[in-house]
Amino acid sequence: MERHAYNGLGVAVVQSASRGIGLHITRALLEDDRYTRVFASCRRPASAAALEALRTSDQRSREKLRVLRLDVLDEQTVAEASDTVMAQADQVDLLINCSGVLHDEGRIWPEKRLADVRAEAVDTAFRVNALGPLLVARAFESSLRASRFARFVALSARVASIGDNRRGGWYAYRASKAALNMMIRTLAIEWRRFPRPIGCFAIHPGTVATDLSQPFRKNVSAKQIFSPVQAAEQILKTTHGFTTEQSGGFYAYDSQPIEW
Ligand SMILES: NC(=O)c1ccc[n+]([C@@H]2O[C@H](COP(=O)([O-])OP(=O)(O)OC[C@H]3O[C@@H](n4cnc5c(N)ncnc54)[C@H](OP(=O)(O)O)[C@@H]3O)[C@@H](O)[C@H]2O)c1
């Protein structure tokens, strides 16, 4: 079968698809006939009920979607997920990293002031938000290299912009996403030297109605909040429009560049 039949699209990996934006990106990719296979990862497949419901929702999803276990805090699961994909697909054309942590059942909470900073929370934010996508990049590099023009996307956040930081606070989240942006930029430089370059992009999805933003949406006007369905559509439209020249950049959901 010709895997590159659709302008280089064909096989997609969604890293963290148990809920939120990643789940809806997975749903959109299943409905997109340009993709023949979709691998969607989660930390705990046995309790990822929404992802399992999506996988079993119809015959096409059953055939097209494969669920993988991947926890970015556990390198072995990252390697095993990559091995599974390599055994089942000749290449990966699109990999979207959706994992992210802003708060976590009280153990992690965005800091209002310096006195709120907790080393363990900062450490977790950096390991999930910044190091996580880098480990995924390393593990999936050879699958991405096999594609004609693979795209590697990480969901960042506008609050990571240093130039645009006017309100302060949120030390761990801001800094970990800024570190992620630096990693995307650095990866793009390395990956554009390949005979078949891999494009790398950091995307701010906007404010999206998910568990992550739920405690912080009361001061945001309803018009500025996207549903996860809308967010997934916008992210994929922007991603499919990227050219090699745009690799290494930080963009909003509507493809407008964001200052570093
Ligand atoms: N929602 C927004 O307004 C907004 C704004 C700016 C940026 N973002 C970014 O967009 C991305 C998606 O956010 P969302 O709104 O969809 O959040 P969400 O609904 O809270 O989902 C977060 C996802 O990250 C996963 N995750 C957490 N720790 C992980 C780990 N160690 N390994 C693998 N996966 C892990 C979660 O898996 P479990 O289900 O297993 O916990 C879940 O699938 C994040 O990177 C976030 O920072 C979101």
PDB file of C-alpha atoms and ligand atoms in Angstrom:
ATOM      1  CA  MET A   1       0.000   0.000   0.000  1.00  0.00           C
ATOM      2  CA  GLU A   2       1.218   3.512  -0.836  1.00  0.00           C
ATOM      3  CA  ARG A   3       1.593   5.115   2.585  1.00  0.00           C
ATOM      4  CA  HIS A   4       2.466   8.560   1.262  1.00  0.00           C
ATOM      5  CA  ALA A   5      -0.621   8.825  -0.910  1.00  0.00           C
ATOM      6  CA  TYR A   6      -2.021  11.783   0.987  1.00  0.00           C
ATOM      7  CA  ASN A   7       0.650  14.448   0.691  1.00  0.00           C
ATOM      8  CA  GLY A   8       2.800  12.851   3.345  1.00  0.00           C
ATOM      9  CA  LEU A   9      -0.076  12.250   5.751  1.00  0.00           C
ATOM     10  CA  GLY A  10      -0.965   8.756   6.824  1.00  0.00           C
ATOM     11  CA  VAL A  11       0.083   7.762  10.325  1.00  0.00           C
ATOM     12  CA  ALA A  12      -0.522   9.915  13.397  1.00  0.00           C
ATOM     13  CA  VAL A  13       0.433   9.566  17.050  1.00  0.00           C
ATOM     14  CA  VAL A  14      -1.430  11.531  19.700  1.00  0.00           C
ATOM     15  CA  GLN A  15       0.527  11.572  22.938  1.00  0.00           C
ATOM     16  CA  SER A  16      -1.976  11.824  25.839  1.00  0.00           C
ATOM     17  CA  ALA A  17      -5.432  11.230  24.482  1.00  0.00           C
ATOM     18  CA  SER A  18      -7.254  10.142  27.640  1.00  0.00           C
ATOM     19  CA  ARG A  19      -9.214  13.416  27.868  1.00  0.00           C
ATOM     20  CA  GLY A  20      -9.223  17.098  26.978  1.00  0.00           C
ATOM     21  CA  ILE A  21      -7.689  18.362  23.750  1.00  0.00           C
ATOM     22  CA  GLY A  22      -5.804  15.136  22.972  1.00  0.00           C
ATOM     23  CA  LEU A  23      -8.996  13.055  23.034  1.00  0.00           C
ATOM     24  CA  HIS A  24     -10.679  15.404  20.558  1.00  0.00           C
ATOM     25  CA  ILE A  25      -7.639  15.569  18.289  1.00  0.00           C
ATOM     26  CA  THR A  26      -7.786  11.765  18.188  1.00  0.00           C
ATOM     27  CA  ARG A  27     -11.485  11.873  17.299  1.00  0.00           C
ATOM     28  CA  ALA A  28     -10.821  14.382  14.494  1.00  0.00           C
ATOM     29  CA  LEU A  29      -7.959  12.282  13.080  1.00  0.00           C
ATOM     30  CA  LEU A  30     -10.177   9.192  13.045  1.00  0.00           C
ATOM     31  CA  GLU A  31     -12.674  11.129  10.931  1.00  0.00           C
ATOM     32  CA  ASP A  32      -9.951  12.380   8.575  1.00  0.00           C
ATOM     33  CA  ASP A  33      -9.532   9.920   5.692  1.00  0.00           C
ATOM     34  CA  ARG A  34      -6.048  11.243   4.946  1.00  0.00           C
ATOM     35  CA  TYR A  35      -4.906   9.304   8.015  1.00  0.00           C
ATOM     36  CA  THR A  36      -4.891   5.537   7.749  1.00  0.00           C
ATOM     37  CA  ARG A  37      -3.654   4.746  11.280  1.00  0.00           C
ATOM     38  CA  VAL A  38      -3.937   6.632  14.567  1.00  0.00           C
ATOM     39  CA  PHE A  39      -2.007   5.655  17.680  1.00  0.00           C
ATOM     40  CA  ALA A  40      -3.265   7.351  20.832  1.00  0.00           C
ATOM     41  CA  SER A  41      -1.420   7.079  24.113  1.00  0.00           C
ATOM     42  CA  CYS A  42      -2.514   7.430  27.693  1.00  0.00           C
ATOM     43  CA  ARG A  43      -1.033   6.706  31.101  1.00  0.00           C
ATOM     44  CA  ARG A  44      -3.587   4.092  32.120  1.00  0.00           C
ATOM     45  CA  PRO A  45      -5.393   2.399  29.209  1.00  0.00           C
ATOM     46  CA  ALA A  46      -7.532   0.327  31.577  1.00  0.00           C
ATOM     47  CA  SER A  47      -9.117   3.459  33.067  1.00  0.00           C
ATOM     48  CA  ALA A  48      -9.130   5.710  29.977  1.00  0.00           C
ATOM     49  CA  ALA A  49     -12.890   5.238  29.535  1.00  0.00           C
ATOM     50  CA  ALA A  50     -13.482   8.059  27.031  1.00  0.00           C
ATOM     51  CA  LEU A  51     -10.650   6.876  24.788  1.00  0.00           C
ATOM     52  CA  GLU A  52     -11.886   3.288  24.925  1.00  0.00           C
ATOM     53  CA  ALA A  53     -15.420   4.469  24.095  1.00  0.00           C
ATOM     54  CA  LEU A  54     -13.993   6.304  21.075  1.00  0.00           C
ATOM     55  CA  ARG A  55     -12.020   3.243  19.970  1.00  0.00           C
ATOM     56  CA  THR A  56     -15.079   1.019  20.091  1.00  0.00           C
ATOM     57  CA  SER A  57     -17.540   3.611  18.741  1.00  0.00           C
ATOM     58  CA  ASP A  58     -17.623   2.189  15.206  1.00  0.00           C
ATOM     59  CA  GLN A  59     -15.912  -0.230  12.853  1.00  0.00           C
ATOM     60  CA  ARG A  60     -13.600   2.398  11.358  1.00  0.00           C
ATOM     61  CA  SER A  61     -12.320   3.457  14.784  1.00  0.00           C
ATOM     62  CA  ARG A  62     -11.787  -0.168  15.807  1.00  0.00           C
ATOM     63  CA  GLU A  63      -9.628  -0.736  12.731  1.00  0.00           C
ATOM     64  CA  LYS A  64      -7.836   2.593  12.664  1.00  0.00           C
ATOM     65  CA  LEU A  65      -7.121   3.362  16.323  1.00  0.00           C
ATOM     66  CA  ARG A  66      -4.567   1.642  18.490  1.00  0.00           C
ATOM     67  CA  VAL A  67      -4.259   2.657  22.156  1.00  0.00           C
ATOM     68  CA  LEU A  68      -0.778   2.706  23.698  1.00  0.00           C
ATOM     69  CA  ARG A  69       0.419   3.056  27.266  1.00  0.00           C
ATOM     70  CA  LEU A  70       2.776   6.010  27.712  1.00  0.00           C
ATOM     71  CA  ASP A  71       3.606   7.992  30.825  1.00  0.00           C
ATOM     72  CA  VAL A  72       6.184  10.698  30.170  1.00  0.00           C
ATOM     73  CA  LEU A  73       7.448  10.253  33.743  1.00  0.00           C
ATOM     74  CA  ASP A  74       8.384   6.660  32.902  1.00  0.00           C
ATOM     75  CA  GLU A  75      10.975   6.458  30.111  1.00  0.00           C
ATOM     76  CA  GLN A  76      10.455   2.752  29.603  1.00  0.00           C
ATOM     77  CA  THR A  77       6.817   3.294  28.619  1.00  0.00           C
ATOM     78  CA  VAL A  78       7.933   5.925  26.095  1.00  0.00           C
ATOM     79  CA  ALA A  79      10.392   3.454  24.533  1.00  0.00           C
ATOM     80  CA  GLU A  80       7.819   0.641  24.520  1.00  0.00           C
ATOM     81  CA  ALA A  81       5.182   2.843  22.880  1.00  0.00           C
ATOM     82  CA  SER A  82       7.666   3.780  20.156  1.00  0.00           C
ATOM     83  CA  ASP A  83       8.600   0.095  19.630  1.00  0.00           C
ATOM     84  CA  THR A  84       4.912  -0.814  19.239  1.00  0.00           C
ATOM     85  CA  VAL A  85       4.378   1.912  16.649  1.00  0.00           C
ATOM     86  CA  MET A  86       7.555   0.924  14.769  1.00  0.00           C
ATOM     87  CA  ALA A  87       6.388  -2.685  14.627  1.00  0.00           C
ATOM     88  CA  GLN A  88       3.059  -1.658  13.102  1.00  0.00           C
ATOM     89  CA  ALA A  89       3.779   1.354  10.884  1.00  0.00           C
ATOM     90  CA  ASP A  90       6.581   2.221   8.450  1.00  0.00           C
ATOM     91  CA  GLN A  91       6.660   5.855   9.519  1.00  0.00           C
ATOM     92  CA  VAL A  92       4.954   8.510  11.615  1.00  0.00           C
ATOM     93  CA  ASP A  93       3.761  11.585   9.717  1.00  0.00           C
ATOM     94  CA  LEU A  94       2.284  13.544  12.605  1.00  0.00           C
ATOM     95  CA  LEU A  95       3.026  13.378  16.314  1.00  0.00           C
ATOM     96  CA  ILE A  96       1.134  15.703  18.660  1.00  0.00           C
ATOM     97  CA  ASN A  97       2.136  15.959  22.324  1.00  0.00           C
ATOM     98  CA  CYS A  98      -0.878  16.883  24.410  1.00  0.00           C
ATOM     99  CA  SER A  99       0.246  16.004  27.915  1.00  0.00           C
ATOM    100  CA  GLY A 100       0.534  18.871  30.321  1.00  0.00           C
ATOM    101  CA  VAL A 101       0.086  19.691  33.979  1.00  0.00           C
ATOM    102  CA  LEU A 102      -1.024  22.959  35.573  1.00  0.00           C
ATOM    103  CA  HIS A 103      -2.693  21.600  38.705  1.00  0.00           C
ATOM    104  CA  ASP A 104      -3.003  18.143  40.157  1.00  0.00           C
ATOM    105  CA  GLU A 105      -5.437  17.378  42.984  1.00  0.00           C
ATOM    106  CA  GLY A 106      -3.899  20.000  45.243  1.00  0.00           C
ATOM    107  CA  ARG A 107      -0.355  18.568  44.973  1.00  0.00           C
ATOM    108  CA  ILE A 108       0.370  21.091  42.233  1.00  0.00           C
ATOM    109  CA  TRP A 109      -1.307  24.465  42.065  1.00  0.00           C
ATOM    110  CA  PRO A 110      -0.227  27.550  40.077  1.00  0.00           C
ATOM    111  CA  GLU A 111       1.716  29.846  42.387  1.00  0.00           C
ATOM    112  CA  LYS A 112       0.387  33.347  42.985  1.00  0.00           C
ATOM    113  CA  ARG A 113       3.609  34.516  44.620  1.00  0.00           C
ATOM    114  CA  LEU A 114       7.160  33.376  45.330  1.00  0.00           C
ATOM    115  CA  ALA A 115       6.217  32.054  48.781  1.00  0.00           C
ATOM    116  CA  ASP A 116       3.908  29.511  47.094  1.00  0.00           C
ATOM    117  CA  VAL A 117       6.761  27.881  45.146  1.00  0.00           C
ATOM    118  CA  ARG A 118       7.251  24.194  46.020  1.00  0.00           C
ATOM    119  CA  ALA A 119      10.289  22.403  44.620  1.00  0.00           C
ATOM    120  CA  GLU A 120       8.430  19.142  44.039  1.00  0.00           C
ATOM    121  CA  ALA A 121       5.673  20.846  42.059  1.00  0.00           C
ATOM    122  CA  VAL A 122       8.185  22.758  39.919  1.00  0.00           C
ATOM    123  CA  ASP A 123      10.101  19.542  39.314  1.00  0.00           C
ATOM    124  CA  THR A 124       6.957  17.696  38.178  1.00  0.00           C
ATOM    125  CA  ALA A 125       5.918  20.557  35.900  1.00  0.00           C
ATOM    126  CA  PHE A 126       9.318  20.526  34.201  1.00  0.00           C
ATOM    127  CA  ARG A 127       9.373  16.739  33.880  1.00  0.00           C
ATOM    128  CA  VAL A 128       5.871  16.532  32.382  1.00  0.00           C
ATOM    129  CA  ASN A 129       5.657  19.781  30.389  1.00  0.00           C
ATOM    130  CA  ALA A 130       9.222  20.194  29.114  1.00  0.00           C
ATOM    131  CA  LEU A 131      11.219  16.978  29.392  1.00  0.00           C
ATOM    132  CA  GLY A 132       8.241  14.775  28.468  1.00  0.00           C
ATOM    133  CA  PRO A 133       7.912  15.900  24.827  1.00  0.00           C
ATOM    134  CA  LEU A 134      11.726  15.777  24.443  1.00  0.00           C
ATOM    135  CA  LEU A 135      11.809  12.117  25.519  1.00  0.00           C
ATOM    136  CA  VAL A 136       8.954  11.422  23.110  1.00  0.00           C
ATOM    137  CA  ALA A 137      10.903  13.156  20.320  1.00  0.00           C
ATOM    138  CA  ARG A 138      13.977  11.038  21.027  1.00  0.00           C
ATOM    139  CA  ALA A 139      12.014   7.795  21.092  1.00  0.00           C
ATOM    140  CA  PHE A 140      10.031   8.476  17.903  1.00  0.00           C
ATOM    141  CA  GLU A 141      12.808  10.169  15.896  1.00  0.00           C
ATOM    142  CA  SER A 142      13.455   7.248  13.552  1.00  0.00           C
ATOM    143  CA  SER A 143       9.726   6.790  12.788  1.00  0.00           C
ATOM    144  CA  LEU A 144       9.415  10.514  12.052  1.00  0.00           C
ATOM    145  CA  ARG A 145      12.530  10.444   9.846  1.00  0.00           C
ATOM    146  CA  ALA A 146      10.895   7.841   7.630  1.00  0.00           C
ATOM    147  CA  SER A 147       8.139  10.271   6.613  1.00  0.00           C
ATOM    148  CA  ARG A 148       8.525  12.703   3.695  1.00  0.00           C
ATOM    149  CA  PHE A 149       7.687  15.699   5.876  1.00  0.00           C
ATOM    150  CA  ALA A 150       6.800  14.710   9.405  1.00  0.00           C
ATOM    151  CA  ARG A 151       5.359  17.239  11.811  1.00  0.00           C
ATOM    152  CA  PHE A 152       6.123  17.136  15.535  1.00  0.00           C
ATOM    153  CA  VAL A 153       3.827  19.377  17.548  1.00  0.00           C
ATOM    154  CA  ALA A 154       3.831  20.204  21.245  1.00  0.00           C
ATOM    155  CA  LEU A 155       0.969  22.002  22.936  1.00  0.00           C
ATOM    156  CA  SER A 156       2.576  24.938  24.682  1.00  0.00           C
ATOM    157  CA  ALA A 157       0.823  27.944  26.249  1.00  0.00           C
ATOM    158  CA  ARG A 158       0.813  31.685  25.617  1.00  0.00           C
ATOM    159  CA  VAL A 159       1.758  32.244  29.271  1.00  0.00           C
ATOM    160  CA  ALA A 160       5.165  30.743  28.348  1.00  0.00           C
ATOM    161  CA  SER A 161       5.950  33.878  26.374  1.00  0.00           C
ATOM    162  CA  ILE A 162       8.624  35.817  28.266  1.00  0.00           C
ATOM    163  CA  GLY A 163       7.993  38.993  26.269  1.00  0.00           C
ATOM    164  CA  ASP A 164       4.239  38.801  26.888  1.00  0.00           C
ATOM    165  CA  ASN A 165       4.472  38.095  30.634  1.00  0.00           C
ATOM    166  CA  ARG A 166       2.711  41.063  32.198  1.00  0.00           C
ATOM    167  CA  ARG A 167       0.824  39.474  35.089  1.00  0.00           C
ATOM    168  CA  GLY A 168       3.465  37.288  36.778  1.00  0.00           C
ATOM    169  CA  GLY A 169       2.642  34.252  38.922  1.00  0.00           C
ATOM    170  CA  TRP A 170       2.392  30.633  37.694  1.00  0.00           C
ATOM    171  CA  TYR A 171       6.157  30.161  38.033  1.00  0.00           C
ATOM    172  CA  ALA A 172       6.280  26.412  37.393  1.00  0.00           C
ATOM    173  CA  TYR A 173       3.853  26.317  34.477  1.00  0.00           C
ATOM    174  CA  ARG A 174       5.199  29.416  32.703  1.00  0.00           C
ATOM    175  CA  ALA A 175       8.826  28.370  33.086  1.00  0.00           C
ATOM    176  CA  SER A 176       8.270  24.723  32.124  1.00  0.00           C
ATOM    177  CA  LYS A 177       6.402  25.699  28.950  1.00  0.00           C
ATOM    178  CA  ALA A 178       9.106  28.280  28.130  1.00  0.00           C
ATOM    179  CA  ALA A 179      11.640  25.437  28.480  1.00  0.00           C
ATOM    180  CA  LEU A 180       9.470  23.335  26.169  1.00  0.00           C
ATOM    181  CA  ASN A 181       9.542  26.152  23.600  1.00  0.00           C
ATOM    182  CA  MET A 182      13.343  26.223  23.743  1.00  0.00           C
ATOM    183  CA  MET A 183      13.465  22.477  23.215  1.00  0.00           C
ATOM    184  CA  ILE A 184      11.183  22.743  20.171  1.00  0.00           C
ATOM    185  CA  ARG A 185      13.387  25.480  18.720  1.00  0.00           C
ATOM    186  CA  THR A 186      16.531  23.448  19.345  1.00  0.00           C
ATOM    187  CA  LEU A 187      15.024  20.270  17.922  1.00  0.00           C
ATOM    188  CA  ALA A 188      13.920  22.136  14.798  1.00  0.00           C
ATOM    189  CA  ILE A 189      17.517  23.192  14.130  1.00  0.00           C
ATOM    190  CA  GLU A 190      18.747  19.610  14.421  1.00  0.00           C
ATOM    191  CA  TRP A 191      15.870  18.095  12.474  1.00  0.00           C
ATOM    192  CA  ARG A 192      15.991  20.530   9.564  1.00  0.00           C
ATOM    193  CA  ARG A 193      19.452  19.170   8.682  1.00  0.00           C
ATOM    194  CA  PHE A 194      18.010  15.758   7.797  1.00  0.00           C
ATOM    195  CA  PRO A 195      17.579  14.904   4.088  1.00  0.00           C
ATOM    196  CA  ARG A 196      13.866  14.652   4.920  1.00  0.00           C
ATOM    197  CA  PRO A 197      13.440  17.387   7.536  1.00  0.00           C
ATOM    198  CA  ILE A 198      11.072  16.966  10.455  1.00  0.00           C
ATOM    199  CA  GLY A 199       9.084  20.098  11.271  1.00  0.00           C
ATOM    200  CA  CYS A 200       8.743  21.090  14.936  1.00  0.00           C
ATOM    201  CA  PHE A 201       6.098  23.467  16.211  1.00  0.00           C
ATOM    202  CA  ALA A 202       4.917  24.802  19.581  1.00  0.00           C
ATOM    203  CA  ILE A 203       1.204  25.646  19.515  1.00  0.00           C
ATOM    204  CA  HIS A 204      -0.884  27.588  22.031  1.00  0.00           C
ATOM    205  CA  PRO A 205      -4.381  26.070  21.794  1.00  0.00           C
ATOM    206  CA  GLY A 206      -6.200  29.105  23.238  1.00  0.00           C
ATOM    207  CA  THR A 207      -8.294  28.841  26.391  1.00  0.00           C
ATOM    208  CA  VAL A 208     -10.074  25.525  26.041  1.00  0.00           C
ATOM    209  CA  ALA A 209     -12.859  24.147  28.236  1.00  0.00           C
ATOM    210  CA  THR A 210     -11.008  21.182  29.757  1.00  0.00           C
ATOM    211  CA  ASP A 211     -10.106  20.014  33.267  1.00  0.00           C
ATOM    212  CA  LEU A 212      -6.824  21.933  33.026  1.00  0.00           C
ATOM    213  CA  SER A 213      -8.411  25.365  32.587  1.00  0.00           C
ATOM    214  CA  GLN A 214     -11.559  24.687  34.639  1.00  0.00           C
ATOM    215  CA  PRO A 215     -10.531  26.456  37.894  1.00  0.00           C
ATOM    216  CA  PHE A 216      -9.246  29.531  36.025  1.00  0.00           C
ATOM    217  CA  ARG A 217     -11.971  30.348  33.507  1.00  0.00           C
ATOM    218  CA  LYS A 218     -14.233  32.598  35.551  1.00  0.00           C
ATOM    219  CA  ASN A 219     -12.465  35.790  34.460  1.00  0.00           C
ATOM    220  CA  VAL A 220     -12.365  34.762  30.802  1.00  0.00           C
ATOM    221  CA  SER A 221     -15.309  35.817  28.643  1.00  0.00           C
ATOM    222  CA  ALA A 222     -17.324  32.894  27.262  1.00  0.00           C
ATOM    223  CA  LYS A 223     -16.570  34.104  23.721  1.00  0.00           C
ATOM    224  CA  GLN A 224     -12.868  33.539  24.311  1.00  0.00           C
ATOM    225  CA  ILE A 225     -13.244  29.944  25.466  1.00  0.00           C
ATOM    226  CA  PHE A 226     -13.074  27.182  22.857  1.00  0.00           C
ATOM    227  CA  SER A 227     -14.707  23.800  23.162  1.00  0.00           C
ATOM    228  CA  PRO A 228     -12.226  20.901  22.894  1.00  0.00           C
ATOM    229  CA  VAL A 229     -13.839  20.034  19.533  1.00  0.00           C
ATOM    230  CA  GLN A 230     -13.151  23.542  18.171  1.00  0.00           C
ATOM    231  CA  ALA A 231      -9.650  23.546  19.638  1.00  0.00           C
ATOM    232  CA  ALA A 232      -8.811  20.205  18.003  1.00  0.00           C
ATOM    233  CA  GLU A 233     -10.044  21.423  14.593  1.00  0.00           C
ATOM    234  CA  GLN A 234      -8.055  24.651  14.859  1.00  0.00           C
ATOM    235  CA  ILE A 235      -4.854  22.935  15.972  1.00  0.00           C
ATOM    236  CA  LEU A 236      -5.055  20.394  13.137  1.00  0.00           C
ATOM    237  CA  LYS A 237      -5.846  23.045  10.509  1.00  0.00           C
ATOM    238  CA  THR A 238      -2.873  25.119  11.645  1.00  0.00           C
ATOM    239  CA  THR A 239      -0.626  22.037  11.841  1.00  0.00           C
ATOM    240  CA  HIS A 240      -1.504  20.875   8.323  1.00  0.00           C
ATOM    241  CA  GLY A 241      -0.771  24.369   6.990  1.00  0.00           C
ATOM    242  CA  PHE A 242       2.768  24.559   8.394  1.00  0.00           C
ATOM    243  CA  THR A 243       5.689  24.641   5.973  1.00  0.00           C
ATOM    244  CA  THR A 244       9.286  23.608   6.643  1.00  0.00           C
ATOM    245  CA  GLU A 245      10.236  27.303   6.854  1.00  0.00           C
ATOM    246  CA  GLN A 246       7.920  27.755   9.845  1.00  0.00           C
ATOM    247  CA  SER A 247       9.592  24.968  11.795  1.00  0.00           C
ATOM    248  CA  GLY A 248      10.992  25.988  15.179  1.00  0.00           C
ATOM    249  CA  GLY A 249       8.315  28.597  15.837  1.00  0.00           C
ATOM    250  CA  PHE A 250       5.749  29.307  18.541  1.00  0.00           C
ATOM    251  CA  TYR A 251       2.242  29.825  17.162  1.00  0.00           C
ATOM    252  CA  ALA A 252      -1.295  30.406  18.360  1.00  0.00           C
ATOM    253  CA  TYR A 253      -4.127  28.052  17.327  1.00  0.00           C
ATOM    254  CA  ASP A 254      -4.836  30.335  14.336  1.00  0.00           C
ATOM    255  CA  SER A 255      -1.204  30.102  13.124  1.00  0.00           C
ATOM    256  CA  GLN A 256      -0.306  33.645  14.258  1.00  0.00           C
ATOM    257  CA  PRO A 257       3.264  33.716  15.651  1.00  0.00           C
ATOM    258  CA  ILE A 258       3.636  34.423  19.389  1.00  0.00           C
ATOM    259  CA  GLU A 259       6.645  36.325  20.671  1.00  0.00           C
ATOM    260  CA  TRP A 260       9.114  34.257  22.674  1.00  0.00           C
TER     261      TRP A 260
HETATM  262  N1  LIG B   1      -6.988  23.934  28.236  1.00  0.00           N
HETATM  263  C1  LIG B   1      -6.377  25.093  28.038  1.00  0.00           C
HETATM  264  O1  LIG B   1      -6.991  26.170  28.163  1.00  0.00           O
HETATM  265  C2  LIG B   1      -4.921  25.136  27.644  1.00  0.00           C
HETATM  266  C3  LIG B   1      -4.331  26.388  27.429  1.00  0.00           C
HETATM  267  C4  LIG B   1      -2.977  26.446  27.064  1.00  0.00           C
HETATM  268  C5  LIG B   1      -2.260  25.276  26.903  1.00  0.00           C
HETATM  269  N2  LIG B   1      -2.850  24.064  27.127  1.00  0.00           N
HETATM  270  C6  LIG B   1      -2.031  22.844  26.957  1.00  0.00           C
HETATM  271  O2  LIG B   1      -2.715  21.925  26.124  1.00  0.00           O
HETATM  272  C7  LIG B   1      -2.354  20.588  26.524  1.00  0.00           C
HETATM  273  C8  LIG B   1      -3.612  19.754  26.724  1.00  0.00           C
HETATM  274  O3  LIG B   1      -4.317  20.321  27.806  1.00  0.00           O
HETATM  275  P1  LIG B   1      -5.825  19.960  28.167  1.00  0.00           P
HETATM  276  O4  LIG B   1      -6.510  21.233  28.353  1.00  0.00           O
HETATM  277  O5  LIG B   1      -6.346  18.950  27.243  1.00  0.00           O
HETATM  278  O6  LIG B   1      -5.587  19.312  29.625  1.00  0.00           O
HETATM  279  P2  LIG B   1      -6.262  18.104  30.408  1.00  0.00           P
HETATM  280  O7  LIG B   1      -7.663  17.896  29.969  1.00  0.00           O
HETATM  281  O8  LIG B   1      -5.969  18.376  31.836  1.00  0.00           O
HETATM  282  O9  LIG B   1      -5.399  16.849  29.893  1.00  0.00           O
HETATM  283  C9  LIG B   1      -4.074  16.716  30.278  1.00  0.00           C
HETATM  284  C10 LIG B   1      -3.555  15.446  29.669  1.00  0.00           C
HETATM  285  O10 LIG B   1      -2.179  15.289  30.060  1.00  0.00           O
HETATM  286  C11 LIG B   1      -2.021  13.956  30.490  1.00  0.00           C
HETATM  287  N3  LIG B   1      -0.888  13.769  31.374  1.00  0.00           N
HETATM  288  C12 LIG B   1      -0.655  14.346  32.569  1.00  0.00           C
HETATM  289  N4  LIG B   1       0.487  13.875  33.099  1.00  0.00           N
HETATM  290  C13 LIG B   1       0.986  12.985  32.204  1.00  0.00           C
HETATM  291  C14 LIG B   1       2.125  12.141  32.168  1.00  0.00           C
HETATM  292  N5  LIG B   1       2.980  12.075  33.183  1.00  0.00           N
HETATM  293  N6  LIG B   1       2.336  11.360  31.085  1.00  0.00           N
HETATM  294  C15 LIG B   1       1.478  11.372  30.058  1.00  0.00           C
HETATM  295  N7  LIG B   1       0.361  12.134  30.030  1.00  0.00           N
HETATM  296  C16 LIG B   1       0.127  12.913  31.108  1.00  0.00           C
HETATM  297  C17 LIG B   1      -3.345  13.613  31.156  1.00  0.00           C
HETATM  298  O11 LIG B   1      -3.482  12.209  31.321  1.00  0.00           O
HETATM  299  P3  LIG B   1      -4.399  11.577  32.506  1.00  0.00           P
HETATM  300  O12 LIG B   1      -5.811  11.582  31.981  1.00  0.00           O
HETATM  301  O13 LIG B   1      -3.837  10.223  32.677  1.00  0.00           O
HETATM  302  O14 LIG B   1      -4.228  12.447  33.714  1.00  0.00           O
HETATM  303  C18 LIG B   1      -4.306  14.216  30.131  1.00  0.00           C
HETATM  304  O15 LIG B   1      -4.485  13.354  29.025  1.00  0.00           O
HETATM  305  C19 LIG B   1      -1.475  20.710  27.770  1.00  0.00           C
HETATM  306  O16 LIG B   1      -0.123  20.618  27.394  1.00  0.00           O
HETATM  307  C20 LIG B   1      -1.798  22.107  28.274  1.00  0.00           C
HETATM  308  O17 LIG B   1      -0.693  22.655  28.990  1.00  0.00           O
HETATM  309  C21 LIG B   1      -4.179  23.967  27.482  1.00  0.00           C
END
